[in-house]
Tab-separated table of C-alpha atoms and ligand atoms in Angstrom:
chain	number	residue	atom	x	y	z
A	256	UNK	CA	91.467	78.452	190.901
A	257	UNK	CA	90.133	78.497	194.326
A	258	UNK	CA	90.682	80.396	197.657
A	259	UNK	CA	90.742	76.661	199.754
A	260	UNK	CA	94.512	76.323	200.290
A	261	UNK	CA	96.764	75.176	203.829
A	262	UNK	CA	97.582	78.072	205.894
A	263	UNK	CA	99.728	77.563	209.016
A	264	UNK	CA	99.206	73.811	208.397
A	265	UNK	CA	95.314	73.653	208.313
A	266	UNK	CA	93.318	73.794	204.935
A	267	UNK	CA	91.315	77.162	205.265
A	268	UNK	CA	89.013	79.282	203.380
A	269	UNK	CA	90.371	82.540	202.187
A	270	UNK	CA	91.629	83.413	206.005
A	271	UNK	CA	89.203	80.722	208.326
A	272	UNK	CA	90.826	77.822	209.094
A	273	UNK	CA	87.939	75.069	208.284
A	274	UNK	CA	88.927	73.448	211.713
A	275	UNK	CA	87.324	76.521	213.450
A	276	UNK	CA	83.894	76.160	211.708
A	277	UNK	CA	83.786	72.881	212.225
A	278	UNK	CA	84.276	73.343	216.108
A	279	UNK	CA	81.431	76.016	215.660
A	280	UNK	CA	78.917	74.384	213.687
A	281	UNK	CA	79.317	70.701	214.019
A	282	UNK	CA	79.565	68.035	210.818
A	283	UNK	CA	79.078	67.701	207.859
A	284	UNK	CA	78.375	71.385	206.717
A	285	UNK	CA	79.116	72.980	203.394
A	286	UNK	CA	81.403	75.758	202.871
A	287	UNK	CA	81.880	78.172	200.489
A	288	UNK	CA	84.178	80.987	199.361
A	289	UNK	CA	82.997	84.279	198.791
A	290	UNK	CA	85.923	85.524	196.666
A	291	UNK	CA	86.303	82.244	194.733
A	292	UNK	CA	82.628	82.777	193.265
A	293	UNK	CA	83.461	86.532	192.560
A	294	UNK	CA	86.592	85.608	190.723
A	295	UNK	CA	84.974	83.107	188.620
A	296	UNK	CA	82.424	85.572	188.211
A	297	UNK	CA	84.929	88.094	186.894
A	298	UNK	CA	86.833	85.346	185.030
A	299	UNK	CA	83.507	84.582	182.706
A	300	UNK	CA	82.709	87.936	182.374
A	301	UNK	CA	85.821	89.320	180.906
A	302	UNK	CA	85.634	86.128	178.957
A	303	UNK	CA	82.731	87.990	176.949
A	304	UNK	CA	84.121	91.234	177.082
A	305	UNK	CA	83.660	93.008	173.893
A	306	UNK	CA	80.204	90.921	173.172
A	307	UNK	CA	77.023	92.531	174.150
A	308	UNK	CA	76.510	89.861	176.746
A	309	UNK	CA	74.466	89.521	180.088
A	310	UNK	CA	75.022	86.703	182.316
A	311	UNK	CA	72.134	85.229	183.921
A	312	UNK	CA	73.584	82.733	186.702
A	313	UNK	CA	71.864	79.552	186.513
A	314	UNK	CA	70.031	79.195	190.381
A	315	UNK	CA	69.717	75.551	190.489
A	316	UNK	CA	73.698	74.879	190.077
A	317	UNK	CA	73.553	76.818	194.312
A	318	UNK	CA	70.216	78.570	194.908
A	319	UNK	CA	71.750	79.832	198.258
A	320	UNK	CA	69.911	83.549	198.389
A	321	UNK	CA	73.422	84.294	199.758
A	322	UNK	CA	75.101	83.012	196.867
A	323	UNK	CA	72.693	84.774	194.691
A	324	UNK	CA	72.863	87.898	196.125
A	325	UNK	CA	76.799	87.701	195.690
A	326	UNK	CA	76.283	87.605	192.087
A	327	UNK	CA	73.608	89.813	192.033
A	328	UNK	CA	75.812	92.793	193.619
A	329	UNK	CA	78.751	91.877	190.793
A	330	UNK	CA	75.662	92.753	188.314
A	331	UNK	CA	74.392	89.051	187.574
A	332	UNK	CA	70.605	88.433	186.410
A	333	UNK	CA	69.352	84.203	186.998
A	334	UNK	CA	67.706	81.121	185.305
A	335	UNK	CA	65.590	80.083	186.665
A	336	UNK	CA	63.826	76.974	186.431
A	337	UNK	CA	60.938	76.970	189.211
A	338	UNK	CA	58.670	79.363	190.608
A	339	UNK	CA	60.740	78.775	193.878
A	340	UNK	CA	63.927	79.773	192.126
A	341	UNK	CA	62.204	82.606	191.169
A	342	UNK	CA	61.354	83.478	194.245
A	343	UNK	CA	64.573	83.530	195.768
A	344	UNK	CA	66.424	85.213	192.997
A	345	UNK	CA	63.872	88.432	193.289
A	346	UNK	CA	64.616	88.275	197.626
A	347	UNK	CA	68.329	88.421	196.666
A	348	UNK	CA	67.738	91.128	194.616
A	349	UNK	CA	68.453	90.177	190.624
A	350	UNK	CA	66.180	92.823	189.117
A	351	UNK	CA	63.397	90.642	187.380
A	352	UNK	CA	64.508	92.035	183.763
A	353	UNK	CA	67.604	89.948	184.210
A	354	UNK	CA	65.978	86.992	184.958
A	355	UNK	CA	65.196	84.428	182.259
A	356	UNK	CA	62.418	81.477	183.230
A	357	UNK	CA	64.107	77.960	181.675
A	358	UNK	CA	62.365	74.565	182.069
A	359	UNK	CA	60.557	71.919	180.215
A	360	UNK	CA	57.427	71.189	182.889
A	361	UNK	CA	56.537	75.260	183.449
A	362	UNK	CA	53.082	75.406	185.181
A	363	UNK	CA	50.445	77.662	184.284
A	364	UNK	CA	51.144	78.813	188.102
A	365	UNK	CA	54.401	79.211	187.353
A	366	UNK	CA	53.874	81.252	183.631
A	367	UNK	CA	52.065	83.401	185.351
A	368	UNK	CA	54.229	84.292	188.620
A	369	UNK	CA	56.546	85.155	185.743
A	370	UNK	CA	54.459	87.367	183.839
A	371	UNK	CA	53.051	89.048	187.552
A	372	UNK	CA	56.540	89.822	187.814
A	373	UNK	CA	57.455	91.052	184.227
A	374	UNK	CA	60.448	88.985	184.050
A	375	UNK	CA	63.239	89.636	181.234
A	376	UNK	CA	61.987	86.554	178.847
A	377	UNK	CA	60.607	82.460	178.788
A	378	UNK	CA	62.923	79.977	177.680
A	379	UNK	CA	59.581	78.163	175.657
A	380	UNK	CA	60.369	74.799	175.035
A	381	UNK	CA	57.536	73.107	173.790
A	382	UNK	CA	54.015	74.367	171.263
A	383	UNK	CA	51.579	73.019	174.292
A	384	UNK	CA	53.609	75.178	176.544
A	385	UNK	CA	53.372	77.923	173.702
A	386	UNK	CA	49.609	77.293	173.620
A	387	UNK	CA	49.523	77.586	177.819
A	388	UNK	CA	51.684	80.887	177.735
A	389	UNK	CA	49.569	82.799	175.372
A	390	UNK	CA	46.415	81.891	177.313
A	391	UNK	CA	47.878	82.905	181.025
A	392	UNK	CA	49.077	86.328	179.407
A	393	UNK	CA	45.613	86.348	177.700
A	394	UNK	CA	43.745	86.091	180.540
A	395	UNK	CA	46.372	88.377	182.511
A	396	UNK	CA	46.042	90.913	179.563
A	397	UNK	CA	49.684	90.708	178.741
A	398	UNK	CA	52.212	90.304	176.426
A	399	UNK	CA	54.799	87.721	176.916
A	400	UNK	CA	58.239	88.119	175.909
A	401	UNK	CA	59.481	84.437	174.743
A	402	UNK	CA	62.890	82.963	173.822
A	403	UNK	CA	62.454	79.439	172.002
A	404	UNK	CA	64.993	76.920	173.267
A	405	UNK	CA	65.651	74.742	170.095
A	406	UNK	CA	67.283	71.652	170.542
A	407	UNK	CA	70.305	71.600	167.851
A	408	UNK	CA	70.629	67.535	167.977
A	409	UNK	CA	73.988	67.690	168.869
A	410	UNK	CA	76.265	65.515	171.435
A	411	UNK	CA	77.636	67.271	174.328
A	412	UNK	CA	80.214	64.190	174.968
A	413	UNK	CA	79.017	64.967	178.466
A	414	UNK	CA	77.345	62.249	181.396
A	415	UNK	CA	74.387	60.618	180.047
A	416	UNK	CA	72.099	62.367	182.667
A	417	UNK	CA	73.333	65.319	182.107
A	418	UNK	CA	72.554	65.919	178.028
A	419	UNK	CA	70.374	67.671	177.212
A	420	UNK	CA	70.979	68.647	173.293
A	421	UNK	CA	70.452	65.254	171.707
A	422	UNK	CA	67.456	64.736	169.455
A	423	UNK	CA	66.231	61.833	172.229
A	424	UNK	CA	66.618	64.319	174.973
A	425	UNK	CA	63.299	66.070	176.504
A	426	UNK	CA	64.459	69.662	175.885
A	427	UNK	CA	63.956	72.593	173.337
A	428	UNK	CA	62.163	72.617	169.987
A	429	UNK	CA	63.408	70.239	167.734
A	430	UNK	CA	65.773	72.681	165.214
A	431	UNK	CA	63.953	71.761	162.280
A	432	UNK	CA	60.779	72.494	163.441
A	433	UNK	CA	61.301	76.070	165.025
A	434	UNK	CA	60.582	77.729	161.705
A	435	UNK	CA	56.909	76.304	161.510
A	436	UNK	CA	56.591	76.946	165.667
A	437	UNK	CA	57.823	80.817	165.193
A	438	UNK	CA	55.838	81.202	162.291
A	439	UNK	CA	52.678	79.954	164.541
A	440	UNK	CA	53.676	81.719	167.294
A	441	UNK	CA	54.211	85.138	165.424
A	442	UNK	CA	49.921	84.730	165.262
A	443	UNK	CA	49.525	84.832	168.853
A	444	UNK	CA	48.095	87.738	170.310
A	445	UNK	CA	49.848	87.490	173.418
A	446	UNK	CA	53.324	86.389	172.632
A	447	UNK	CA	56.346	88.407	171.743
A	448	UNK	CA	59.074	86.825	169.962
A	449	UNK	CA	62.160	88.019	171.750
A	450	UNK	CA	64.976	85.075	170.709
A	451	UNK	CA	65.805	81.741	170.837
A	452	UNK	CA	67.779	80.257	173.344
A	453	UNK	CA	70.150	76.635	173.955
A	454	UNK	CA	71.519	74.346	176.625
A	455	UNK	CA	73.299	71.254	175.325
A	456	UNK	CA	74.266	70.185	178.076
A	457	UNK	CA	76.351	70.195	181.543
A	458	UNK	CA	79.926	69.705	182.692
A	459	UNK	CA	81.358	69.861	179.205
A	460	UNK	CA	84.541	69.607	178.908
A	461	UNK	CA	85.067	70.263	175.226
A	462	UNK	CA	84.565	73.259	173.182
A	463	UNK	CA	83.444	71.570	169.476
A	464	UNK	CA	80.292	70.297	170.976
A	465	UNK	CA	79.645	74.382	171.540
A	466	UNK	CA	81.056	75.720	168.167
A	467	UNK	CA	78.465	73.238	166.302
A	468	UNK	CA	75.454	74.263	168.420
A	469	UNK	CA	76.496	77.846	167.784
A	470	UNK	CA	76.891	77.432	164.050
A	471	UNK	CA	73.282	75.504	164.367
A	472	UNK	CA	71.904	78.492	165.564
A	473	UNK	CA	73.268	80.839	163.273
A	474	UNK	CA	72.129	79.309	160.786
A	475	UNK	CA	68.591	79.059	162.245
A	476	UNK	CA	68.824	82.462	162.978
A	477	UNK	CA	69.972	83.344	159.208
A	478	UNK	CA	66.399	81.737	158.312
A	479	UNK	CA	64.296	83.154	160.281
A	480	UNK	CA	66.131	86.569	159.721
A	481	UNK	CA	65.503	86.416	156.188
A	482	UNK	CA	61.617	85.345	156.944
A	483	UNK	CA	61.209	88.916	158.925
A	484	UNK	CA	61.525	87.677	162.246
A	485	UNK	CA	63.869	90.159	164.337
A	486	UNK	CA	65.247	88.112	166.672
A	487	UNK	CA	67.013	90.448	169.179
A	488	UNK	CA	68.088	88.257	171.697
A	489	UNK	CA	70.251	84.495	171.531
A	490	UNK	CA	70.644	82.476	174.782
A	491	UNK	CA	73.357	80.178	174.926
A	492	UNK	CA	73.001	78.577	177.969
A	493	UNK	CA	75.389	77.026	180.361
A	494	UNK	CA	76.916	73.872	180.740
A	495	UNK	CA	81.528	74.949	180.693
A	496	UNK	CA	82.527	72.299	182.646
A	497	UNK	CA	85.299	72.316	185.437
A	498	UNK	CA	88.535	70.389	186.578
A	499	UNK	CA	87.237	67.844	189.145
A	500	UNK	CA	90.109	65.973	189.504
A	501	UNK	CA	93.354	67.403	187.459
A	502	UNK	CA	91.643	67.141	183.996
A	503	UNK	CA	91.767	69.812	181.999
A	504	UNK	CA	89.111	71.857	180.975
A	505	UNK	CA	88.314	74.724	178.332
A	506	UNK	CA	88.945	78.125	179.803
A	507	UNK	CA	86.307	80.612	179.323
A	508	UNK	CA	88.352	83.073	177.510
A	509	UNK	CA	88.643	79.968	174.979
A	510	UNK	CA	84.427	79.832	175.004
A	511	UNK	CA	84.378	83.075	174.767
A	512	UNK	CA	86.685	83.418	171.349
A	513	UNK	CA	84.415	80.302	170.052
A	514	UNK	CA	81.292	82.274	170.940
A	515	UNK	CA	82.583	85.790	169.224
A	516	UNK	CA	83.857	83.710	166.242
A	517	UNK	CA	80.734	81.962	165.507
A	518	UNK	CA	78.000	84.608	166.735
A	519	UNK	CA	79.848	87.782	167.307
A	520	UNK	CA	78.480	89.592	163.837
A	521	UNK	CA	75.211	88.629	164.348
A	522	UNK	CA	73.826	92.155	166.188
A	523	UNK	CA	72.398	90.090	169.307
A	524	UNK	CA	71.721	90.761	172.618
A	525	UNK	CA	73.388	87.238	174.243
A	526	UNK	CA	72.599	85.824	177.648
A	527	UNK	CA	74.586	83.262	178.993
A	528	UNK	CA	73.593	80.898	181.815
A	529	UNK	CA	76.519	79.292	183.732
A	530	UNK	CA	75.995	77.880	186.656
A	531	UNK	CA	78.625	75.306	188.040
A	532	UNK	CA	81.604	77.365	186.466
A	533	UNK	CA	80.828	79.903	188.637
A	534	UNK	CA	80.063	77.692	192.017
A	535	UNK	CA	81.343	74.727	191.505
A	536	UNK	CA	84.767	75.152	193.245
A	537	UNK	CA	83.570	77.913	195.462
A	538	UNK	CA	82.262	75.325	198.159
A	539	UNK	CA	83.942	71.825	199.975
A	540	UNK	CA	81.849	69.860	202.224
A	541	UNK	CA	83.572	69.439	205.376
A	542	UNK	CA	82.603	65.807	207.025
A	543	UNK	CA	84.615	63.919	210.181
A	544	UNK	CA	85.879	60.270	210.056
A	545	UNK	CA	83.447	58.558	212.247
A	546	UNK	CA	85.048	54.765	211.954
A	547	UNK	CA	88.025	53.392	210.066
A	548	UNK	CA	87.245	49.892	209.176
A	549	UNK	CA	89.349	46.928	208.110
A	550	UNK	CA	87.311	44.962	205.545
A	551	UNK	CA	88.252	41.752	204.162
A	552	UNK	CA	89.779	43.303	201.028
A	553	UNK	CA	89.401	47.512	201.684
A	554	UNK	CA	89.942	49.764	204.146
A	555	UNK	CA	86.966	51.936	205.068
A	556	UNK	CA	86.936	55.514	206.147
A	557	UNK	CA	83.135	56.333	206.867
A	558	UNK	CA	82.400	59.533	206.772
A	559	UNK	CA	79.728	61.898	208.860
A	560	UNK	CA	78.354	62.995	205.200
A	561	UNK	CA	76.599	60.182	203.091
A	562	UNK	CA	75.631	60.364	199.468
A	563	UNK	CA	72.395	62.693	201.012
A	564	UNK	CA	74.336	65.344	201.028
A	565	UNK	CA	76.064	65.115	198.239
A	566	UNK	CA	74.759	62.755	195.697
A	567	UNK	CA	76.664	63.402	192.443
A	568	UNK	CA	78.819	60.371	193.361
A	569	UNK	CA	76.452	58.011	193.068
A	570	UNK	CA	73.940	59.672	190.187
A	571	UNK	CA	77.047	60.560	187.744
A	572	UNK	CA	80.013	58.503	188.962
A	573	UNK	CA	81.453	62.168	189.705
A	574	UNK	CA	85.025	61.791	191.034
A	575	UNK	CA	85.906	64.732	193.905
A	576	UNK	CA	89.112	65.271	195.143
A	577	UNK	CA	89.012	64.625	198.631
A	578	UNK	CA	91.995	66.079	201.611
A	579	UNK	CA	92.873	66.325	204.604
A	580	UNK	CA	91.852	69.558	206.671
A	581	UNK	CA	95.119	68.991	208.394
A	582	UNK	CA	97.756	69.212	206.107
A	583	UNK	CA	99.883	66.294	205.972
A	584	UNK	CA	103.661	66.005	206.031
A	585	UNK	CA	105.613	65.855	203.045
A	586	UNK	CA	106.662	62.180	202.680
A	587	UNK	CA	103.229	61.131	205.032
A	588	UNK	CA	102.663	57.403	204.286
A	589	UNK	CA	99.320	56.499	202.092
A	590	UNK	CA	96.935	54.423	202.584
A	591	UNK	CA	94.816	53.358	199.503
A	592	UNK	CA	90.809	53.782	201.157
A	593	UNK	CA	87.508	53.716	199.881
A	594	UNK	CA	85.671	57.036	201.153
A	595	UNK	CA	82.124	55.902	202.179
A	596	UNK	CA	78.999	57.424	203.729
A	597	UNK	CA	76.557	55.641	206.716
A	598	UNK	CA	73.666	55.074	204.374
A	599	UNK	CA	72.419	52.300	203.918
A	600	UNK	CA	73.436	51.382	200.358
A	601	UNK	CA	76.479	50.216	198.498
A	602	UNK	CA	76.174	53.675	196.291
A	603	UNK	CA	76.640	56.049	199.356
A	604	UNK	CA	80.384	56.018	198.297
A	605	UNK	CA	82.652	59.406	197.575
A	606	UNK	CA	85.431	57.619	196.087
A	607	UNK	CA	87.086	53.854	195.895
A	608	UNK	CA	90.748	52.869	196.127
A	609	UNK	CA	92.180	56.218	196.507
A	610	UNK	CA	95.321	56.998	197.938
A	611	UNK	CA	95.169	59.398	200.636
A	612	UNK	CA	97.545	60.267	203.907
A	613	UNK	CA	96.995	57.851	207.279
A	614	UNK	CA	93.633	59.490	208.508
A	615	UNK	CA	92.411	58.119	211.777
A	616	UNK	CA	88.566	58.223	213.186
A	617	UNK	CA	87.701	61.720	214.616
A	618	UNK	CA	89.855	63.365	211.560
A	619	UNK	CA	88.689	65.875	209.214
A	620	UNK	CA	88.371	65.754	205.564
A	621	UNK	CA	87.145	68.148	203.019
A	622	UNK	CA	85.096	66.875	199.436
A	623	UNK	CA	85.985	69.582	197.177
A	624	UNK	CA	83.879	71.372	194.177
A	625	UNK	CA	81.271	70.963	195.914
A	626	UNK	CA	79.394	74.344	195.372
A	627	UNK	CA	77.353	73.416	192.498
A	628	UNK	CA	74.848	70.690	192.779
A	629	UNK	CA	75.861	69.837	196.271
A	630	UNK	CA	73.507	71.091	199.083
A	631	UNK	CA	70.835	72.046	196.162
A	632	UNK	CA	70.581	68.529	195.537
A	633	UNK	CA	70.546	67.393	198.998
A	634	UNK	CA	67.436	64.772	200.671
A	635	UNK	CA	66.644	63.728	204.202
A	636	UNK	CA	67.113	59.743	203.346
A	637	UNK	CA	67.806	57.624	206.052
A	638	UNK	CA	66.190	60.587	208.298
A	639	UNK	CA	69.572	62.284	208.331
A	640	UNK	CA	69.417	66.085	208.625
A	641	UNK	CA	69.990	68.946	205.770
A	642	UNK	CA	73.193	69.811	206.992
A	643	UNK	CA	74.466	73.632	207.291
A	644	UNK	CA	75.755	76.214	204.674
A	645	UNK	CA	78.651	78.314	205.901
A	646	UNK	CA	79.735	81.193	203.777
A	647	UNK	CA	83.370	82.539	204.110
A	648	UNK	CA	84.528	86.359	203.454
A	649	UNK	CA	88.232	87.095	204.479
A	650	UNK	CA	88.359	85.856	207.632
A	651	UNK	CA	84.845	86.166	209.001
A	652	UNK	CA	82.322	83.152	208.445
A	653	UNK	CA	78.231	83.092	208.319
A	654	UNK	CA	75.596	80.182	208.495
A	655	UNK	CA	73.827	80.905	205.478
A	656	UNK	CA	71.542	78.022	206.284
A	657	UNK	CA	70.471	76.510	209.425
A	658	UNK	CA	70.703	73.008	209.997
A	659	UNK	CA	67.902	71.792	209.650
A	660	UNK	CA	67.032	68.515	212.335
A	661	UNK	CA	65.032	64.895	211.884
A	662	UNK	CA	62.895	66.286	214.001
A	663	UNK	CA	61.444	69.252	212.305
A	664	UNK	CA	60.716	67.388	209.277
A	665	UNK	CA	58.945	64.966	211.549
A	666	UNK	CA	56.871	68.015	212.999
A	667	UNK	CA	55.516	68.333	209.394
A	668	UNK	CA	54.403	64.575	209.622
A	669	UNK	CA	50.958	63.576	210.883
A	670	UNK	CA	49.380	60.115	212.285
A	671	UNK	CA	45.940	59.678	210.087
A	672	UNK	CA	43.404	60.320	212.399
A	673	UNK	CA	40.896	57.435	211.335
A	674	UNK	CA	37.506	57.624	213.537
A	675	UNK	CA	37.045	54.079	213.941
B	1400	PLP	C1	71.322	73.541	184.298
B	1400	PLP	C2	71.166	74.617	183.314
B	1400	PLP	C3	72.147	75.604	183.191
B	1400	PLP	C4	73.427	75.600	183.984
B	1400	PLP	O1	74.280	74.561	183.613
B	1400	PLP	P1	75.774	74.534	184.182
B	1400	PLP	O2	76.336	73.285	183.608
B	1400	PLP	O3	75.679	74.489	185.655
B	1400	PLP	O4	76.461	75.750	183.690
B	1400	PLP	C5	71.925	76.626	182.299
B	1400	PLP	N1	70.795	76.686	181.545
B	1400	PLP	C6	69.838	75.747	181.640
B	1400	PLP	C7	68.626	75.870	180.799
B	1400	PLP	C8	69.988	74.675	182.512
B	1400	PLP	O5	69.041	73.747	182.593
């Protein structure tokens, strides 16, 4: 459920008619709906009611510092997966011992920002980054508190790029090998054996691929139990998908009765790191026909937003519903379209033969759940600019990011200056 609905015959955001921003700000710009992220918030969180559970909000699915500080305010810590995510989760104010440090590629840079800022635990995902972690908090005369990610070699049934729990996938500790790393690792000085933590994956949409992680890890934890290691903390992750289109999806009470049935005895702290379930239909991006145009076999709507903007069209083959900011008439004739953007490539399409109301050039449409992995995942190809973020609350609106102009990222450019 989301707070973008027609009102008085114009698609609005809780009480702001999207026309009205769009007059303000200019196209394309995201939008995004304060109470829709605090209800999904809410939603996940009495999901787990019950469990001793903290929910870390996973920064790169919107790392807004608006957005995060909306989250941080209902009580949410972060993942983070960067020292720049780390950054902005600490300005929005998630105390650092709720925020968890995720990521195969960590930096010794990065280890240590983390350990200068005493951070709840590190998501340790390989021994070399073991080996690096114990040496930074050596040298920094520290003791770090780690959380292996194990990777439980299961199949998420998810997209392709978007796996991350298969054997062949970069992440986490293979599962049969965390025994021999925690064993290693209980020998370093500087290393504190907090948990173990998982991500199989994103966008699921099915709840077995979760119950046989879980039972994975209970049974890895029933080892390592029984070998004296404590283990006071389990982090599950992310990855509950959501309805793009009308498909349906696991609600999170549903993950949260697999979760309690599978892990609920086990006397652990658990984290949980969702990310697009909690942004994902909080935000549209609002773009304006520029051209409709009569191809040999399709009609064309081209948009004022390309796949820059939003590129999970063309890198998953995502499908996002797409309407009309002005609501059509009951009975209003179709046209079948394909929705395309002005780059220069056959990819930079949001959606082919889809049936959608006469639209005409200078018209308004809105891509929907577009909070997570939208703007976040946004480039400057084709020089086009990083377009605005608009925040809604009632009926008041805020640019929570500047657009920012081709010619500002030019600034940052230089002609070599070659003396000869
Ligand atoms: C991306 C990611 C998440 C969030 O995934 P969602 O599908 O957005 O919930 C959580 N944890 C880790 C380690 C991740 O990489």
């Amino acid at each position: 459920m989301d707070h973008f609905d027609y009102k008085n015959g114009a698609l609005a955001a809780e009480d702001m008619p999207i026309s009205d921003i769009a007059e303000a700000v200019g196209t394309p710009f995201y939008c995004y709906s304060t109470a829709t992220i605090e209800r999904h918030y809410r939603v996940f969180a009495e999901a787990l009611a019950g469990l001793s559970a903290t929910i870390c909000y996973a920064v790169k699915a919107n790392s807004n510092i608006a957005v995060i500080k909306t989250l941080a305010d209902l009580g949410a810590g972060a993942d983070v997966v960067s020292s720049g995510e780390l950054t902005r989760a600490l300005k929005a104010g998630v105390p650092a011992d709720k925020i968890v440090f995720s990521g195969v590629g960590k930096t010794r840079d990065e280890l240590a920002h983390a350990l200068q800022e005493n951070i709840l635990q590190i998501n340790i995902e390989s021994e070399p980054e073991l080996q690096a972690l114990n040496e930074v908090a050596g040298s920094m005369g520290v003791t770090a508190p780690v959380a292996f990610r194990i990777n439980p070699d299961i199949d998420a049934h998810t997209h392709d790029k978007i796996s991350t729990g298969r054997s062949e996938d970069k992440f986490g500790i293979e599962w049969t090998r965390i025994h021999d790393v925690i064993t290693r690792a209980s020998d370093l000085a500087n290393i504190e054996i907090a948990g173990l933590a998982m991500h199989i994956g994103s966008q699921l949409t099915e709840l077995e691929p979760f119950r046989q992680a879980f039972i994975r890890l209970r049974d890895v934890v029933a080892i390592l139990r029984a070998d004296g290691h404590n283990l006071p903390r389990l982090d599950l992750g992310g990855g509950l998908g959501i309805p793009y289109d009308a498909a349906a999806t696991p609600s999170p009470a549903d993950y949260g009765k697999v979760v309690t049935e599978v892990l609920g005895d086990l006397e652990a702290e658990l984290l949980f790191e969702p990310g697009r379930l909690i942004v994902g239909n909080a935000g549209i991006l609002v773009t304006r026909i520029v051209y409709v145009k009569e191809g040999a076999t399709r009609r064309f709507l081209i948009l004022d937003a390309a796949m820059n903007d939003l590129v999970r069209p063309s890198l998953y083959e995502a499908k996002h519903d797409i309407v009309p900011v002005s609501e059509p008439n009951s009975g209003a004739n179709l046209e079948r379209v394909d929705v395309v953007g002005p780059v220069c490539e056959t990819g930079d399409t949001f959606a082919t033969e889809l049936d959608l109301p006469s639209a005409e050039a200078g018209d308004l449409l809105a891509i929907r759940s577009a909070g997570a992995y939208g703007a976040v995942m946004a480039s400057t190809y084709n020089s086009r600019a990083l377009i605005p973020e608009v925040m809604v609350n009632g009926n008041a609106y805020s640019i929570i990011r500047e657009r920012i102009d081709p010619d500002t990222l030019i600034n940052y450019e230089n002609l070599p200056n070659w003396d000869s």
